[in-house]
mmCIF file of C-alpha atoms in Angstrom:
data_model
loop_
_atom_site.group_PDB
_atom_site.id
_atom_site.type_symbol
_atom_site.label_atom_id
_atom_site.label_comp_id
_atom_site.label_asym_id
_atom_site.label_seq_id
_atom_site.Cartn_x
_atom_site.Cartn_y
_atom_site.Cartn_z
ATOM 1 C CA UNK V 1 88.413 86.077 83.348
ATOM 2 C CA UNK V 2 87.001 88.778 85.600
ATOM 3 C CA UNK V 3 88.700 92.168 85.487
ATOM 4 C CA UNK V 4 90.019 93.731 88.733
ATOM 5 C CA UNK V 5 87.311 96.365 88.442
ATOM 6 C CA UNK V 6 84.648 93.688 88.196
ATOM 7 C CA UNK V 7 86.013 92.028 91.343
ATOM 8 C CA UNK V 8 85.915 95.341 93.190
ATOM 9 C CA UNK V 9 82.288 95.837 92.180
ATOM 10 C CA UNK V 10 81.212 92.315 93.184
ATOM 11 C CA UNK V 11 77.879 92.338 95.000
ATOM 12 C CA UNK V 12 78.318 90.894 98.506
ATOM 13 C CA UNK V 13 76.538 87.587 99.145
ATOM 14 C CA UNK V 14 73.819 87.234 101.772
ATOM 15 C CA UNK V 15 76.338 85.429 103.979
ATOM 16 C CA UNK V 16 78.857 88.271 103.649
ATOM 17 C CA UNK V 17 76.130 90.787 104.506
ATOM 18 C CA UNK V 18 75.153 88.762 107.561
ATOM 19 C CA UNK V 19 78.765 88.450 108.700
ATOM 20 C CA UNK V 20 79.327 92.195 108.278
ATOM 21 C CA UNK V 21 76.199 92.971 110.293
ATOM 22 C CA UNK V 22 77.309 90.590 113.021
ATOM 23 C CA UNK V 23 80.754 92.206 113.257
ATOM 24 C CA UNK V 24 79.177 95.662 113.284
ATOM 25 C CA UNK V 25 77.109 94.485 116.267
ATOM 26 C CA UNK V 26 80.280 93.294 118.017
ATOM 27 C CA UNK V 27 81.925 96.636 117.315
ATOM 28 C CA UNK V 28 78.960 98.376 118.903
ATOM 29 C CA UNK V 29 79.354 96.176 121.989
ATOM 30 C CA UNK V 30 83.025 97.144 122.257
ATOM 31 C CA UNK V 31 82.164 100.812 121.843
ATOM 32 C CA UNK V 32 79.455 100.594 124.496
ATOM 33 C CA UNK V 33 81.967 99.127 126.970
ATOM 34 C CA UNK V 34 83.727 102.522 127.029
ATOM 35 C CA UNK V 35 87.212 101.187 127.676
ATOM 36 C CA UNK V 36 86.252 98.253 129.900
ATOM 37 C CA UNK V 37 87.786 95.059 128.439
ATOM 38 C CA UNK V 38 85.238 92.703 126.890
ATOM 39 C CA UNK V 39 86.447 89.072 127.099
ATOM 40 C CA UNK V 40 86.619 87.188 123.821
ATOM 41 C CA UNK V 41 84.303 84.560 125.271
ATOM 42 C CA UNK V 42 81.651 87.233 125.875
ATOM 43 C CA UNK V 43 81.939 88.431 122.269
ATOM 44 C CA UNK V 44 81.673 84.802 121.158
ATOM 45 C CA UNK V 45 78.496 84.359 123.235
ATOM 46 C CA UNK V 46 76.982 87.420 121.580
ATOM 47 C CA UNK V 47 78.007 86.174 118.132
ATOM 48 C CA UNK V 48 76.805 82.631 118.747
ATOM 49 C CA UNK V 49 80.189 81.285 117.611
ATOM 50 C CA UNK V 50 83.263 79.789 119.216
ATOM 51 C CA UNK V 51 85.875 82.260 120.511
ATOM 52 C CA UNK V 52 88.274 81.154 117.777
ATOM 53 C CA UNK V 53 85.721 81.630 114.976
ATOM 54 C CA UNK V 54 84.670 84.997 116.433
ATOM 55 C CA UNK V 55 88.278 86.221 116.490
ATOM 56 C CA UNK V 56 88.865 85.052 112.895
ATOM 57 C CA UNK V 57 85.588 86.515 111.559
ATOM 58 C CA UNK V 58 86.171 89.873 113.240
ATOM 59 C CA UNK V 59 89.655 90.151 111.763
ATOM 60 C CA UNK V 60 88.506 89.057 108.302
ATOM 61 C CA UNK V 61 85.782 91.712 108.177
ATOM 62 C CA UNK V 62 87.609 94.600 109.872
ATOM 63 C CA UNK V 63 91.253 93.775 109.197
ATOM 64 C CA UNK V 64 92.109 93.915 112.923
ATOM 65 C CA UNK V 65 91.428 91.788 115.997
ATOM 66 C CA UNK V 66 88.736 92.603 118.587
ATOM 67 C CA UNK V 67 91.500 93.528 121.022
ATOM 68 C CA UNK V 68 93.091 95.895 118.484
ATOM 69 C CA UNK V 69 89.688 97.497 117.864
ATOM 70 C CA UNK V 70 89.157 98.015 121.602
ATOM 71 C CA UNK V 71 92.702 99.354 121.867
ATOM 72 C CA UNK V 72 92.031 101.885 119.111
ATOM 73 C CA UNK V 73 88.875 103.003 120.924
ATOM 74 C CA UNK V 74 90.813 103.498 124.166
ATOM 75 C CA UNK V 75 93.548 105.433 122.369
ATOM 76 C CA UNK V 76 90.931 107.658 120.763
ATOM 77 C CA UNK V 77 89.354 108.354 124.157
ATOM 78 C CA UNK V 78 92.787 109.002 125.614
ATOM 79 C CA UNK V 79 93.598 111.618 122.977
ATOM 80 C CA UNK V 80 90.192 113.224 123.360
ATOM 81 C CA UNK V 81 90.494 113.395 127.163
ATOM 82 C CA UNK V 82 94.023 114.772 126.957
ATOM 83 C CA UNK V 83 92.835 117.516 124.614
ATOM 84 C CA UNK V 84 89.924 118.282 126.925
ATOM 85 C CA UNK V 85 91.635 118.241 130.343
ATOM 86 C CA UNK V 86 95.391 118.014 129.786
ATOM 87 C CA UNK V 87 95.543 115.707 132.824
ATOM 88 C CA UNK V 88 97.471 112.547 131.884
ATOM 89 C CA UNK V 89 96.477 110.452 134.895
ATOM 90 C CA UNK V 90 92.811 111.294 134.549
ATOM 91 C CA UNK V 91 92.954 110.678 130.791
ATOM 92 C CA UNK V 92 94.461 107.213 131.294
ATOM 93 C CA UNK V 93 91.692 106.148 133.646
ATOM 94 C CA UNK V 94 88.946 107.731 131.562
ATOM 95 C CA UNK V 95 90.247 105.836 128.513
ATOM 96 C CA UNK V 96 90.081 102.543 130.389
ATOM 97 C CA UNK V 97 93.779 101.777 130.815
ATOM 98 C CA UNK V 98 93.735 101.592 134.597
ATOM 99 C CA UNK V 99 97.404 102.552 134.837
ATOM 100 C CA UNK V 100 100.179 104.083 132.779
ATOM 101 C CA UNK V 101 101.926 100.712 132.519
ATOM 102 C CA UNK V 102 98.952 99.245 130.618
ATOM 103 C CA UNK V 103 99.359 101.961 127.994
ATOM 104 C CA UNK V 104 103.034 101.210 127.555
ATOM 105 C CA UNK V 105 102.426 97.441 127.481
ATOM 106 C CA UNK V 106 100.089 97.892 124.521
ATOM 107 C CA UNK V 107 102.591 99.744 122.339
ATOM 108 C CA UNK V 108 104.382 98.040 119.459
ATOM 109 C CA UNK V 109 102.595 94.702 119.736
ATOM 110 C CA UNK V 110 102.090 92.730 116.518
ATOM 111 C CA UNK V 111 101.124 89.398 118.053
ATOM 112 C CA UNK V 112 97.483 89.980 118.900
ATOM 113 C CA UNK V 113 98.310 89.286 122.551
ATOM 114 C CA UNK V 114 96.434 90.551 125.529
ATOM 115 C CA UNK V 115 98.622 91.426 128.494
ATOM 116 C CA UNK V 116 98.191 88.272 130.604
ATOM 117 C CA UNK V 117 95.059 88.519 132.702
ATOM 118 C CA UNK V 118 96.542 86.454 135.508
ATOM 119 C CA UNK V 119 99.285 86.994 138.047
ATOM 120 C CA UNK V 120 102.573 85.097 138.092
ATOM 121 C CA UNK V 121 101.978 81.385 138.527
ATOM 122 C CA UNK V 122 98.549 81.698 136.928
ATOM 123 C CA UNK V 123 96.801 83.164 139.975
ATOM 124 C CA UNK V 124 93.255 84.074 138.982
ATOM 125 C CA UNK V 125 93.348 82.211 135.653
ATOM 126 C CA UNK V 126 90.785 79.723 134.455
ATOM 127 C CA UNK V 127 92.569 77.455 132.020
ATOM 128 C CA UNK V 128 91.272 74.650 129.825
ATOM 129 C CA UNK V 129 93.430 72.341 127.756
ATOM 130 C CA UNK V 130 93.356 69.540 125.219
ATOM 131 C CA UNK V 131 95.707 66.741 124.209
ATOM 132 C CA UNK V 132 96.267 64.930 120.917
ATOM 133 C CA UNK V 133 98.886 62.699 119.295
ATOM 134 C CA UNK V 134 100.865 64.438 116.549
ATOM 135 C CA UNK V 135 103.664 63.801 114.077
ATOM 136 C CA UNK V 136 106.102 65.160 116.685
ATOM 137 C CA UNK V 137 104.729 63.357 119.720
ATOM 138 C CA UNK V 138 101.969 64.209 122.150
ATOM 139 C CA UNK V 139 100.655 67.774 121.824
ATOM 140 C CA UNK V 140 99.088 69.803 124.644
ATOM 141 C CA UNK V 141 97.375 73.137 124.010
ATOM 142 C CA UNK V 142 95.899 75.321 126.773
ATOM 143 C CA UNK V 143 93.907 78.547 126.800
ATOM 144 C CA UNK V 144 92.343 81.104 129.090
ATOM 145 C CA UNK V 145 89.094 82.859 128.179
ATOM 146 C CA UNK V 146 91.209 85.421 126.298
ATOM 147 C CA UNK V 147 93.431 83.172 124.180
ATOM 148 C CA UNK V 148 96.160 80.547 124.013
ATOM 149 C CA UNK V 149 98.504 80.529 126.991
ATOM 150 C CA UNK V 150 100.539 77.324 126.593
ATOM 151 C CA UNK V 151 101.574 74.851 123.876
ATOM 152 C CA UNK V 152 103.868 71.889 124.516
ATOM 153 C CA UNK V 153 105.199 68.778 122.811
ATOM 154 C CA UNK V 154 106.340 65.629 124.610
ATOM 155 C CA UNK V 155 106.397 61.860 124.749
ATOM 156 C CA UNK V 156 103.315 61.319 126.920
ATOM 157 C CA UNK V 157 100.278 63.198 128.138
ATOM 158 C CA UNK V 158 101.041 62.770 131.839
ATOM 159 C CA UNK V 159 104.372 64.598 131.678
ATOM 160 C CA UNK V 160 102.825 67.401 129.607
ATOM 161 C CA UNK V 161 100.006 67.831 132.120
ATOM 162 C CA UNK V 162 102.583 67.967 134.919
ATOM 163 C CA UNK V 163 104.485 70.673 133.015
ATOM 164 C CA UNK V 164 101.295 72.684 132.528
ATOM 165 C CA UNK V 165 100.498 72.460 136.244
ATOM 166 C CA UNK V 166 104.078 73.483 137.062
ATOM 167 C CA UNK V 167 103.768 76.594 134.876
ATOM 168 C CA UNK V 168 100.370 77.565 136.363
ATOM 169 C CA UNK V 169 100.437 76.250 139.959
ATOM 170 C CA UNK V 170 98.133 78.998 141.256
ATOM 171 C CA UNK V 171 95.437 78.876 138.569
ATOM 172 C CA UNK V 172 91.890 79.109 139.898
ATOM 173 C CA UNK V 173 90.882 76.365 137.484
ATOM 174 C CA UNK V 174 92.913 73.992 135.315
ATOM 175 C CA UNK V 175 90.966 71.246 133.577
ATOM 176 C CA UNK V 176 90.943 69.200 130.413
ATOM 177 C CA UNK V 177 88.222 70.215 127.954
ATOM 178 C CA UNK V 178 88.871 68.973 124.419
ATOM 179 C CA UNK V 179 85.820 70.710 122.960
ATOM 180 C CA UNK V 180 86.857 74.133 124.269
ATOM 181 C CA UNK V 181 90.168 74.057 122.373
ATOM 182 C CA UNK V 182 89.132 71.877 119.426
ATOM 183 C CA UNK V 183 89.639 74.538 116.753
ATOM 184 C CA UNK V 184 93.140 75.775 117.671
ATOM 185 C CA UNK V 185 94.225 72.204 118.416
ATOM 186 C CA UNK V 186 93.152 71.162 114.914
ATOM 187 C CA UNK V 187 95.079 74.068 113.357
ATOM 188 C CA UNK V 188 98.304 73.208 115.171
ATOM 189 C CA UNK V 189 97.915 69.504 114.328
ATOM 190 C CA UNK V 190 97.420 70.353 110.650
ATOM 191 C CA UNK V 191 100.632 72.368 110.709
ATOM 192 C CA UNK V 192 102.526 69.483 112.312
ATOM 193 C CA UNK V 193 101.220 67.227 109.536
ATOM 194 C CA UNK V 194 102.826 69.458 106.910
ATOM 195 C CA UNK V 195 100.112 71.955 106.019
ATOM 196 C CA UNK V 196 100.988 75.628 105.585
ATOM 197 C CA UNK V 197 100.111 77.353 108.874
ATOM 198 C CA UNK V 198 97.499 80.088 108.943
ATOM 199 C CA UNK V 199 97.674 80.830 112.640
ATOM 200 C CA UNK V 200 95.372 83.704 113.457
ATOM 201 C CA UNK V 201 94.771 82.864 117.073
ATOM 202 C CA UNK V 202 94.374 85.158 120.089
ATOM 203 C CA UNK V 203 97.131 84.794 122.673
ATOM 204 C CA UNK V 204 97.079 85.463 126.403
ATOM 205 C CA UNK V 205 100.679 85.236 127.587
ATOM 206 C CA UNK V 206 102.942 86.931 130.103
ATOM 207 C CA UNK V 207 105.954 88.734 128.660
ATOM 208 C CA UNK V 208 108.513 91.362 129.485
ATOM 209 C CA UNK V 209 108.901 94.232 127.044
ATOM 210 C CA UNK V 210 112.084 92.620 125.681
ATOM 211 C CA UNK V 211 110.431 89.218 125.218
ATOM 212 C CA UNK V 212 107.578 90.824 123.299
ATOM 213 C CA UNK V 213 110.051 92.525 120.959
ATOM 214 C CA UNK V 214 111.841 89.234 120.311
ATOM 215 C CA UNK V 215 108.614 87.299 119.787
ATOM 216 C CA UNK V 216 107.368 89.925 117.330
ATOM 217 C CA UNK V 217 110.542 89.311 115.310
ATOM 218 C CA UNK V 218 109.956 85.549 115.404
ATOM 219 C CA UNK V 219 106.429 85.911 114.054
ATOM 220 C CA UNK V 220 107.821 87.994 111.181
ATOM 221 C CA UNK V 221 110.142 85.184 109.967
ATOM 222 C CA UNK V 222 108.497 83.708 106.838
ATOM 223 C CA UNK V 223 107.588 80.032 106.652
ATOM 224 C CA UNK V 224 110.554 78.091 105.284
ATOM 225 C CA UNK V 225 113.134 80.689 106.314
ATOM 226 C CA UNK V 226 115.398 81.065 109.336
ATOM 227 C CA UNK V 227 117.262 83.812 111.174
ATOM 228 C CA UNK V 228 120.176 83.689 113.590
ATOM 229 C CA UNK V 229 120.117 84.865 117.183
ATOM 230 C CA UNK V 230 122.553 87.552 116.037
ATOM 231 C CA UNK V 231 120.183 88.633 113.243
ATOM 232 C CA UNK V 232 117.369 89.131 115.754
ATOM 233 C CA UNK V 233 119.625 91.050 118.135
ATOM 234 C CA UNK V 234 120.719 93.401 115.349
ATOM 235 C CA UNK V 235 117.115 93.995 114.280
ATOM 236 C CA UNK V 236 116.336 94.979 117.866
ATOM 237 C CA UNK V 237 119.214 97.468 117.814
ATOM 238 C CA UNK V 238 121.012 95.412 120.475
ATOM 239 C CA UNK V 239 123.785 93.547 118.602
ATOM 240 C CA UNK V 240 125.363 92.220 121.813
ATOM 241 C CA UNK V 241 122.106 90.736 123.097
ATOM 242 C CA UNK V 242 122.357 87.353 121.360
ATOM 243 C CA UNK V 243 122.211 85.382 124.613
ATOM 244 C CA UNK V 244 119.221 87.398 125.788
ATOM 245 C CA UNK V 245 117.488 86.670 122.474
ATOM 246 C CA UNK V 246 118.184 82.967 123.030
ATOM 247 C CA UNK V 247 116.664 83.120 126.513
ATOM 248 C CA UNK V 248 113.572 84.895 125.148
ATOM 249 C CA UNK V 249 113.190 82.168 122.529
ATOM 250 C CA UNK V 250 113.498 79.501 125.204
ATOM 251 C CA UNK V 251 110.847 81.133 127.386
ATOM 252 C CA UNK V 252 108.252 81.284 124.596
ATOM 253 C CA UNK V 253 105.139 79.581 126.062
ATOM 254 C CA UNK V 254 103.320 79.074 122.746
ATOM 255 C CA UNK V 255 105.962 77.580 120.477
ATOM 256 C CA UNK V 256 104.812 76.760 116.930
ATOM 257 C CA UNK V 257 102.402 79.710 116.938
ATOM 258 C CA UNK V 258 105.375 81.911 117.838
ATOM 259 C CA UNK V 259 107.974 80.016 115.735
ATOM 260 C CA UNK V 260 111.125 80.043 117.870
ATOM 261 C CA UNK V 261 112.337 76.960 115.974
ATOM 262 C CA UNK V 262 113.221 79.263 113.037
ATOM 263 C CA UNK V 263 116.140 80.814 114.941
ATOM 264 C CA UNK V 264 119.616 79.236 114.584
ATOM 265 C CA UNK V 265 123.155 79.883 115.741
ATOM 266 C CA UNK V 266 125.305 82.162 113.562
ATOM 267 C CA UNK V 267 127.307 79.137 112.350
ATOM 268 C CA UNK V 268 124.127 77.454 111.127
ATOM 269 C CA UNK V 269 123.892 75.100 114.092
ATOM 270 C CA UNK V 270 120.444 74.359 115.448
ATOM 271 C CA UNK V 271 121.090 75.752 118.911
ATOM 272 C CA UNK V 272 118.627 74.769 121.626
ATOM 273 C CA UNK V 273 114.907 74.023 121.570
ATOM 274 C CA UNK V 274 112.608 73.526 124.535
ATOM 275 C CA UNK V 275 111.010 70.457 122.960
ATOM 276 C CA UNK V 276 114.277 68.880 121.773
ATOM 277 C CA UNK V 277 116.676 69.484 118.894
ATOM 278 C CA UNK V 278 115.290 66.503 116.962
ATOM 279 C CA UNK V 279 111.858 68.148 116.830
ATOM 280 C CA UNK V 280 113.419 71.456 115.799
ATOM 281 C CA UNK V 281 115.282 69.746 112.946
ATOM 282 C CA UNK V 282 112.085 67.986 111.824
ATOM 283 C CA UNK V 283 110.111 71.249 111.797
ATOM 284 C CA UNK V 284 112.769 73.054 109.765
ATOM 285 C CA UNK V 285 113.085 70.192 107.253
ATOM 286 C CA UNK V 286 109.302 70.129 106.867
ATOM 287 C CA UNK V 287 109.091 73.884 106.290
ATOM 288 C CA UNK V 288 111.954 73.705 103.790
ATOM 289 C CA UNK V 289 110.059 71.048 101.847
ATOM 290 C CA UNK V 290 112.561 68.293 102.642
ATOM 291 C CA UNK V 291 110.029 65.969 104.304
#
């Protein structure tokens, strides 16, 4: 058996060295952008990998996502500019935020989300999606160039495509491209087949500040456990906001990755679920090891 010290002193393999060098190159690209957002697809092109593999590799090597790294760079520039000029507005723009609201949107976010890059109704978005049969019915998964924006379960592909179009009626592009979402689709399918989820996927979703706080709490619920709407409200410091928590759960556009099915009524009842109570019950039984 190797000692802990021996493990710490392990000589990196050639592959690990190559991966570290690649991530260092990506970091340099982010630093050179000087606060201008670099799309995940552009980083993937530089890396010669898929966006999903690029995101996962970057986080494995650095411990944070590319977006978090860029955010840290902007915050560092912001502090430096504030120290230099003392002008908040100028510092925000120099750091690459564009507006004060972008700074506030970025605070307290544990989901790896980008603030949605499209207007309400999907205006300006280019969205690709894939479909696949699953243990819980037909699965549709959609993404922008920045990350997942929509996941849905249903009885047939046509109704799911109609729902996607209804959620993003003003998208610049909305087309089926199985290859573009093959990796995240495979991860979600594996989870629905009973495998322990290891979702480490970039998200690109619209959210109010309150929704983000609720969704952060959902992500923190361990696999196989549940919380009540009241529990979440108390954790937010808003004990009377149970109904608002329920609405935030119901508006979650990437269910499964953000596990709103793990929230129940205070009496143990299942409560609602966008994709049907039967699916919610099946997911909870599976996570509890009953299936």
